[in-house]
CSV table of C-alpha atoms in Angstrom, one decimal:
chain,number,residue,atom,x,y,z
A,1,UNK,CA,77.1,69.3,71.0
A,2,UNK,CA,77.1,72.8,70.4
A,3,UNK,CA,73.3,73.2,71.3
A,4,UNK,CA,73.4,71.1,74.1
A,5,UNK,CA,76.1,73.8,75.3
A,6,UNK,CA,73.8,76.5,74.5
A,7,UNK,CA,70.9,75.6,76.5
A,8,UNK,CA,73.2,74.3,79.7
A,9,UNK,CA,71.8,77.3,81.9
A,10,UNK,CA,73.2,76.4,84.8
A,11,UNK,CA,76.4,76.5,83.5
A,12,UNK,CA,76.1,80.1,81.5
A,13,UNK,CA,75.1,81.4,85.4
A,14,UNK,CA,77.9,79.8,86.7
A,15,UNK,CA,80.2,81.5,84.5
A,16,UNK,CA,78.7,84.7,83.9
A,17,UNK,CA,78.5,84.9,88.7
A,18,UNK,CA,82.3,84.1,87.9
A,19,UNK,CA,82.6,87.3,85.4
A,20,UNK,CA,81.0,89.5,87.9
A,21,UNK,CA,83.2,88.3,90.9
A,22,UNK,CA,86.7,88.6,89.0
A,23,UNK,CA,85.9,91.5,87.9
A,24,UNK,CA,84.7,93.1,91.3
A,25,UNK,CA,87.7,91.3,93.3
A,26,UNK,CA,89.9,92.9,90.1
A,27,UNK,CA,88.4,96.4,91.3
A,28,UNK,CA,88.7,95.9,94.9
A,29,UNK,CA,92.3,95.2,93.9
A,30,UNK,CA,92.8,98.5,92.7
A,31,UNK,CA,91.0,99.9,95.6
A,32,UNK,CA,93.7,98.6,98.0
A,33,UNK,CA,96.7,99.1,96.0
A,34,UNK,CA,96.0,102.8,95.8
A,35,UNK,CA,95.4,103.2,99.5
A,36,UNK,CA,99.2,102.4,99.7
A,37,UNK,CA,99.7,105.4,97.3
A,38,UNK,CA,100.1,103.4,93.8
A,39,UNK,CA,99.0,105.8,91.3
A,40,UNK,CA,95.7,104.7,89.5
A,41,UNK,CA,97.1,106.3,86.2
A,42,UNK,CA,100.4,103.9,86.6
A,43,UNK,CA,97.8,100.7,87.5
A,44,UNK,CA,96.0,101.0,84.2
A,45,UNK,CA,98.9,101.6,82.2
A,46,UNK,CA,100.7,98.4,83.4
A,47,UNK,CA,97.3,96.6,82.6
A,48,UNK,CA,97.0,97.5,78.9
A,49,UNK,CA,100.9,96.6,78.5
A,50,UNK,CA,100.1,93.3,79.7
A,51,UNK,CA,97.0,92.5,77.8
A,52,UNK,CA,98.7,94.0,74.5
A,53,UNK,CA,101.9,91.3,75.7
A,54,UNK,CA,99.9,88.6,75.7
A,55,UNK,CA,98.2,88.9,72.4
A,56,UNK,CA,101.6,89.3,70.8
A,57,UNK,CA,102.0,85.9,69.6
A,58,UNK,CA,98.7,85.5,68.2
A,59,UNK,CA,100.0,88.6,65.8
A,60,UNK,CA,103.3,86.8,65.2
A,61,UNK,CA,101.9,83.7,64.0
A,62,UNK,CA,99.0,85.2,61.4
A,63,UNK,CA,101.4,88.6,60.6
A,64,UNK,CA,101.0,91.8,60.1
A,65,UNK,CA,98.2,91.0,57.8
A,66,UNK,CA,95.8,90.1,60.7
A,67,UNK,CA,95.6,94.1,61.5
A,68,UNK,CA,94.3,94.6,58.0
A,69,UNK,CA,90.8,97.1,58.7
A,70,UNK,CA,88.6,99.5,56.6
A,71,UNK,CA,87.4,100.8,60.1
A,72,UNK,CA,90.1,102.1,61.9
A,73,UNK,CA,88.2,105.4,62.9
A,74,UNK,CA,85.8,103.2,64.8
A,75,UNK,CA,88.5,101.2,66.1
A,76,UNK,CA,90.0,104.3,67.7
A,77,UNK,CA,86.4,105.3,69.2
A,78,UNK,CA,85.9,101.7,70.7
A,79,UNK,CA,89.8,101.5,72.2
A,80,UNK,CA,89.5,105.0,73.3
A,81,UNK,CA,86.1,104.7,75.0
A,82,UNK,CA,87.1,101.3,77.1
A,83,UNK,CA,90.2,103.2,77.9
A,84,UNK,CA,88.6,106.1,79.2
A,85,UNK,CA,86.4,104.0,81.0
A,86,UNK,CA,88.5,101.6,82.8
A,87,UNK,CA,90.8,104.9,83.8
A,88,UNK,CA,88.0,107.4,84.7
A,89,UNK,CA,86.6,104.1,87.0
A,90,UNK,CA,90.0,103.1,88.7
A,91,UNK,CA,90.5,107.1,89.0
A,92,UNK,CA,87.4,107.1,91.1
A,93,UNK,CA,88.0,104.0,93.1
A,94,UNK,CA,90.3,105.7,96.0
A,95,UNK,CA,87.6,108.7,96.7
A,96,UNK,CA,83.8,106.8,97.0
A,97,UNK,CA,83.1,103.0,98.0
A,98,UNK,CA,83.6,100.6,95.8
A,99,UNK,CA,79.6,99.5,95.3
A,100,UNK,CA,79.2,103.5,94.3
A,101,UNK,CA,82.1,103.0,91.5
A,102,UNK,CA,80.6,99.7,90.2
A,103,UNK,CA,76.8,100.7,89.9
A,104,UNK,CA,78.1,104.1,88.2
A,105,UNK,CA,80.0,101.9,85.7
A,106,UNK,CA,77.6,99.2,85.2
A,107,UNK,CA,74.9,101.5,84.3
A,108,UNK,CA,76.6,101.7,81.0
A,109,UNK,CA,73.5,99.8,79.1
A,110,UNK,CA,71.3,102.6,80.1
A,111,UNK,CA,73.7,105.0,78.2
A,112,UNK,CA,73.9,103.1,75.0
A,113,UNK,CA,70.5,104.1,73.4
A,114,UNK,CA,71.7,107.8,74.0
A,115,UNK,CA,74.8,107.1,72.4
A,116,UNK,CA,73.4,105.0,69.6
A,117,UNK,CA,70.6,108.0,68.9
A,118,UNK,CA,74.0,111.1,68.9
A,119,UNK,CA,76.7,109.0,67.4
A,120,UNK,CA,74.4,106.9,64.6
A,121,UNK,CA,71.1,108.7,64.5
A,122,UNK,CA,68.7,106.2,65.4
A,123,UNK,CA,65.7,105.9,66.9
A,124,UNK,CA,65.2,104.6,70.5
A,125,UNK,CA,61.9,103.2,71.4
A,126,UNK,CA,59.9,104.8,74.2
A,127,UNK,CA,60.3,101.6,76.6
A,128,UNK,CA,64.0,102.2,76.6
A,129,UNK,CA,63.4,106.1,77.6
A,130,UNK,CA,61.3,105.0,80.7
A,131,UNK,CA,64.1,102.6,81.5
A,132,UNK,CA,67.0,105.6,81.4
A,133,UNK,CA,64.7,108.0,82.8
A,134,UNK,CA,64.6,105.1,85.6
A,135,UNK,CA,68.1,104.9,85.6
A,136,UNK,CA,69.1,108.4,86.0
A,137,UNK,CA,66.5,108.8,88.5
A,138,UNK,CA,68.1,106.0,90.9
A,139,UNK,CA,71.5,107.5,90.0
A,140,UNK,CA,70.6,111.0,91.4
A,141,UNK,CA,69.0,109.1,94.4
A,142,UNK,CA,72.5,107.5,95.1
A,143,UNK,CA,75.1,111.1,94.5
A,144,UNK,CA,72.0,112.8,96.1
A,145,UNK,CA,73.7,116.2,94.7
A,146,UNK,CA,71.6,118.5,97.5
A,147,UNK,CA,73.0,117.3,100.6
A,148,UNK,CA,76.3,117.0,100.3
A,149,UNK,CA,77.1,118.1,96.6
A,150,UNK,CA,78.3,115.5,94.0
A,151,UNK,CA,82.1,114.4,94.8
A,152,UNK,CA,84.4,114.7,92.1
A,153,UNK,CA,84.9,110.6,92.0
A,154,UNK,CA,81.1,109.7,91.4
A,155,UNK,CA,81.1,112.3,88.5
A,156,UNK,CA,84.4,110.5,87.5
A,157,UNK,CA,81.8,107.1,88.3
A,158,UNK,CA,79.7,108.3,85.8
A,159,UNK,CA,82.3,109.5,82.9
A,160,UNK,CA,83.2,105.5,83.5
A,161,UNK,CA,79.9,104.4,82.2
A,162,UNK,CA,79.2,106.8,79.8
A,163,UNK,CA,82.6,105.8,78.0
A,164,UNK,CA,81.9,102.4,78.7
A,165,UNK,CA,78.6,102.8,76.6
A,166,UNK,CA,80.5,104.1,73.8
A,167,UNK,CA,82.9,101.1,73.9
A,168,UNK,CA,79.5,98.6,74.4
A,169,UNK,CA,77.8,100.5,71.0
A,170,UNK,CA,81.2,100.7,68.8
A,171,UNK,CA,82.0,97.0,69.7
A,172,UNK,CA,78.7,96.0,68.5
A,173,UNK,CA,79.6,97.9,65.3
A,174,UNK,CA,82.4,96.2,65.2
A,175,UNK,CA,81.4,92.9,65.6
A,176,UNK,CA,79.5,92.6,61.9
A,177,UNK,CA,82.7,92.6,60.1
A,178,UNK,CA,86.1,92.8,62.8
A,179,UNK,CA,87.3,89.2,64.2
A,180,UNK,CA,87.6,88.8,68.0
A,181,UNK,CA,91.3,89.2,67.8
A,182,UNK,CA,92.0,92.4,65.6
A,183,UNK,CA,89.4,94.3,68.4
A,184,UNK,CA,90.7,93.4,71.7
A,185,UNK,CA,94.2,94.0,70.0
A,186,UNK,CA,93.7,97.5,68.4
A,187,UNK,CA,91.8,98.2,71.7
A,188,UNK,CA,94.8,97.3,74.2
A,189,UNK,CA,97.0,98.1,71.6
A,190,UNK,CA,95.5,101.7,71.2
A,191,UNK,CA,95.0,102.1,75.3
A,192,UNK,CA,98.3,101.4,76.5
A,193,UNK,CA,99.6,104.1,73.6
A,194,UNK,CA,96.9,106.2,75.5
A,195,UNK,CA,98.2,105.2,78.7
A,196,UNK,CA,101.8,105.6,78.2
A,197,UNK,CA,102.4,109.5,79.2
A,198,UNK,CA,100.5,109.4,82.4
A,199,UNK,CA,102.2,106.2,83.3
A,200,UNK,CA,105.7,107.2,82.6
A,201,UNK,CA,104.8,110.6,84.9
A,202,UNK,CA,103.5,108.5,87.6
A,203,UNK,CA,106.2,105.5,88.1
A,204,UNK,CA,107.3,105.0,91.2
A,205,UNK,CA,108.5,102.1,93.4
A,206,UNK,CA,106.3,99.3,93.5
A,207,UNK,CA,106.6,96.7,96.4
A,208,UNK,CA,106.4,93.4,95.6
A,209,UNK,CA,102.5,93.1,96.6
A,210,UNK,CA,101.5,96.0,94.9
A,211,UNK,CA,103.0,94.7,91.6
A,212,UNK,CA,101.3,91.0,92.4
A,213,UNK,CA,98.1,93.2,92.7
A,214,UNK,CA,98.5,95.1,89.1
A,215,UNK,CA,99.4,91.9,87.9
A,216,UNK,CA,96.0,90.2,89.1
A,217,UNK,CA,94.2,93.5,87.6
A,218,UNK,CA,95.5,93.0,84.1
A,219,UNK,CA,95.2,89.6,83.8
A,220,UNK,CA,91.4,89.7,84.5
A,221,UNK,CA,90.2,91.4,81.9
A,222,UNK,CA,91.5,88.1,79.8
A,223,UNK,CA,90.2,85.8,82.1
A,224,UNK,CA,86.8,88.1,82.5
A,225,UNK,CA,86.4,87.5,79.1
A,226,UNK,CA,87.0,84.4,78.7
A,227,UNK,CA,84.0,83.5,81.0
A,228,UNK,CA,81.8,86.6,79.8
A,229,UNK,CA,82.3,84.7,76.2
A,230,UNK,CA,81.7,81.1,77.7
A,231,UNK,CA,78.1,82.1,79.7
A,232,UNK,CA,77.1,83.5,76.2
A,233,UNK,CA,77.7,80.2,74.9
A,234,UNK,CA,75.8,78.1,77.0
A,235,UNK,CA,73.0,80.2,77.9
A,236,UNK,CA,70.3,83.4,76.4
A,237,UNK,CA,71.5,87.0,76.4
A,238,UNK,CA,67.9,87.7,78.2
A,239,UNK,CA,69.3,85.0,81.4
A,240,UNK,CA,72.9,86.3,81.1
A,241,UNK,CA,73.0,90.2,80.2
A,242,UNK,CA,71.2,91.2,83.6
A,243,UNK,CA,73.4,88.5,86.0
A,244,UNK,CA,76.2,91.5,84.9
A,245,UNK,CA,74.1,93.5,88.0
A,246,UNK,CA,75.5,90.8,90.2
A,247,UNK,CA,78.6,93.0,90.1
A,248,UNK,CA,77.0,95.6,92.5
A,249,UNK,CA,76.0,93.4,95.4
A,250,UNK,CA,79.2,91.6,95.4
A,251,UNK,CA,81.3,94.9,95.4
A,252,UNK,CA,79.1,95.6,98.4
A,253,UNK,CA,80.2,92.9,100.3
A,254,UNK,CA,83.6,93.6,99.1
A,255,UNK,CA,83.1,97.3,101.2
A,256,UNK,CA,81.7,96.1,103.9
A,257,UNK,CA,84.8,93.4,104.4
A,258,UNK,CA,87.4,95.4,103.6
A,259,UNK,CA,86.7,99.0,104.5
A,260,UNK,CA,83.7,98.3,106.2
A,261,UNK,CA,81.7,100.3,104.6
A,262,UNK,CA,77.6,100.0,103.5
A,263,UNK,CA,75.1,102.2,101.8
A,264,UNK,CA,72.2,104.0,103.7
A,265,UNK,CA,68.8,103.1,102.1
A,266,UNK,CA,68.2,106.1,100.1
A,267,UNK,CA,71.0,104.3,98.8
A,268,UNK,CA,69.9,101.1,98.3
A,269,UNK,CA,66.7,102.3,96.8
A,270,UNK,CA,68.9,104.2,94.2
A,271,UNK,CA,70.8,100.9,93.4
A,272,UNK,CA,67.5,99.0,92.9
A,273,UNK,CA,66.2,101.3,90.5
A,274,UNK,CA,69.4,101.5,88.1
A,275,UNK,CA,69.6,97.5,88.9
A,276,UNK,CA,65.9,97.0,87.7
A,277,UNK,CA,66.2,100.2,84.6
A,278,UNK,CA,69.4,98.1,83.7
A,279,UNK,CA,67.3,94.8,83.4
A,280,UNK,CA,64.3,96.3,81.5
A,281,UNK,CA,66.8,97.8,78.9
A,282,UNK,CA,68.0,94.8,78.4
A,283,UNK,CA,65.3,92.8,77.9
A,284,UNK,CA,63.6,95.6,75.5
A,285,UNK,CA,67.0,95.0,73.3
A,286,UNK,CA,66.4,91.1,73.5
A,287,UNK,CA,62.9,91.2,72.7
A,288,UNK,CA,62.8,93.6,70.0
A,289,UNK,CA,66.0,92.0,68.3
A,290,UNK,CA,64.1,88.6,67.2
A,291,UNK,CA,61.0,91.1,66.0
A,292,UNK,CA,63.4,93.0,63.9
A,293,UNK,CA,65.2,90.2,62.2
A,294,UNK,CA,61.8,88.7,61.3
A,295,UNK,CA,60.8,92.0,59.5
A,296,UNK,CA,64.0,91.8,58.1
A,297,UNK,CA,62.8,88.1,56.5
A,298,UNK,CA,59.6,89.0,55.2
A,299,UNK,CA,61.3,92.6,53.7
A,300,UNK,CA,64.0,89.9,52.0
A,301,UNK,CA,61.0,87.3,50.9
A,302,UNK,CA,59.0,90.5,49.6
A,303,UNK,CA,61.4,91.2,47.3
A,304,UNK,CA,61.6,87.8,46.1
């Protein structure tokens, strides 16, 4: 059954088009709810002190024993980079349109061979340079820095993706030795303690709506991953990894229908090129991952 659910494609799209949209209606939320003058710092704060809630009773039933880590330096590095990034992006929401925001903070899988090469000295191959150069190329070609100078919420845009690039690269470190559980709740557990000073300085009334809205923004990331997790499941990381672009054309729509808003085509030409960069990177990663595990084997069967 469980390769039947693996190679349901169909089904991995469906759910990984679903990831993209809650997470860009999640965004949008955050958008609107700070045009009424709810502070962005007091919106993420609210949304790590949910998440960390509702993994609460998964650490009451297995103890404190559960929380048990050797890495807890790399645990501080992943929580602190998601934070960072989920608080530089929502920072950067009320200043440029949302499809800017997104494509600043989904270009985080260009960023990761930079971050793997500074933080853990290794080698990136030249494919994945012409796919950043690429990248940072259509970036420039979307702030366009000599017309109008670079506005303080797309540099904000691209602090998002650079810290969300360390978070991507630490998780994956992670991953070979953490369970599911102890990560996501070190990381909300860790961002909310992050959170909690400029939330405290920025309460402030909250009308019903508004609170509906944070509410919405904090349960998403649970439900985002929930289907992130299920796509993976039923379908390859080559199919899935890229359908994560899907985010920028519906945030697009989301501008143009609620602030009626659209990009110029320098623009657009700027968003195909990190859209396309993003893609290539990830397929290099795919298609180098199977070569690597099979040197791996005969290395393993030399020595036997």
């Amino acid at each position: 059954m469980a390769t039947l659910d693996r190679h349901h494609i169909p089904l991995g799209v469906f759910y990984a088009v679903a990831t993209t949209i809650v997470a860009s209606t999640a965004a949008a939320t955050v958008k609107y709810i700070s045009a009424d003058g709810i502070s962005p710092w007091l919106i993420v704060w609210v949304q790590y002190g949910l998440c960390t809630l509702l993994l609460l009773p998964w650490l009451c039933r297995h103890g404190g024993r559960a929380l048990a880590t050797r890495r807890p330096l790399l645990h501080t590095v992943r929580s602190l980079g998601g934070w960072l990034g989920f608080t530089c992006y929502y920072l950067a929401l009320p200043h440029i349109p949302l499809v800017d925001a997104t494509l600043l903070r989904s270009a985080a899988p260009l960023w990761v061979p930079l971050v793997v090469l500074v933080g853990m000295q290794q080698r990136i191959p030249a494919v994945r340079w012409i796919a950043l150069l690429g990248g940072f190329i259509g970036v420039l070609l979307i702030l366009r820095p000599g017309q109008h100078g670079i506005h303080g919420g797309h540099l904000l845009g691209i602090v998002a993706g650079l810290a969300l690039a360390v978070s991507m690269a630490t998780t994956r470190a992670l991953s070979s030795s953490e369970p599911a559980n102890r990560v996501l709740f070190y990381y909300f557990g860790i961002s909310f303690l992050a959170s909690t000073p400029m939330g405290l300085a920025h309460l402030q009334p909250v009308s019903p709506q508004a609170l509906a809205g944070m509410v919405y923004v904090g349960l998403s990331i649970f439900v985002t991953m929930v289907l992130y997790t299920r796509a993976y499941s039923h379908a390859p990381t080559t199919l899935i990894a890229p359908l994560s672009y899907a985010a920028v054309p519906v945030a697009g729509l989301l501008d143009w229908w609620l602030w009626r808003q659209l990009p110029d085509g320098v623009a657009l030409a700027g968003v195909a090129l990190v859209i396309a960069s993003g893609v290539l990177a990830v397929l290099v990663g795919a298609l180098r991952a199977p070569s690597a595990m099979s040197g791996t084997a005969d290395r393993q069967r030399s020595e036997h």
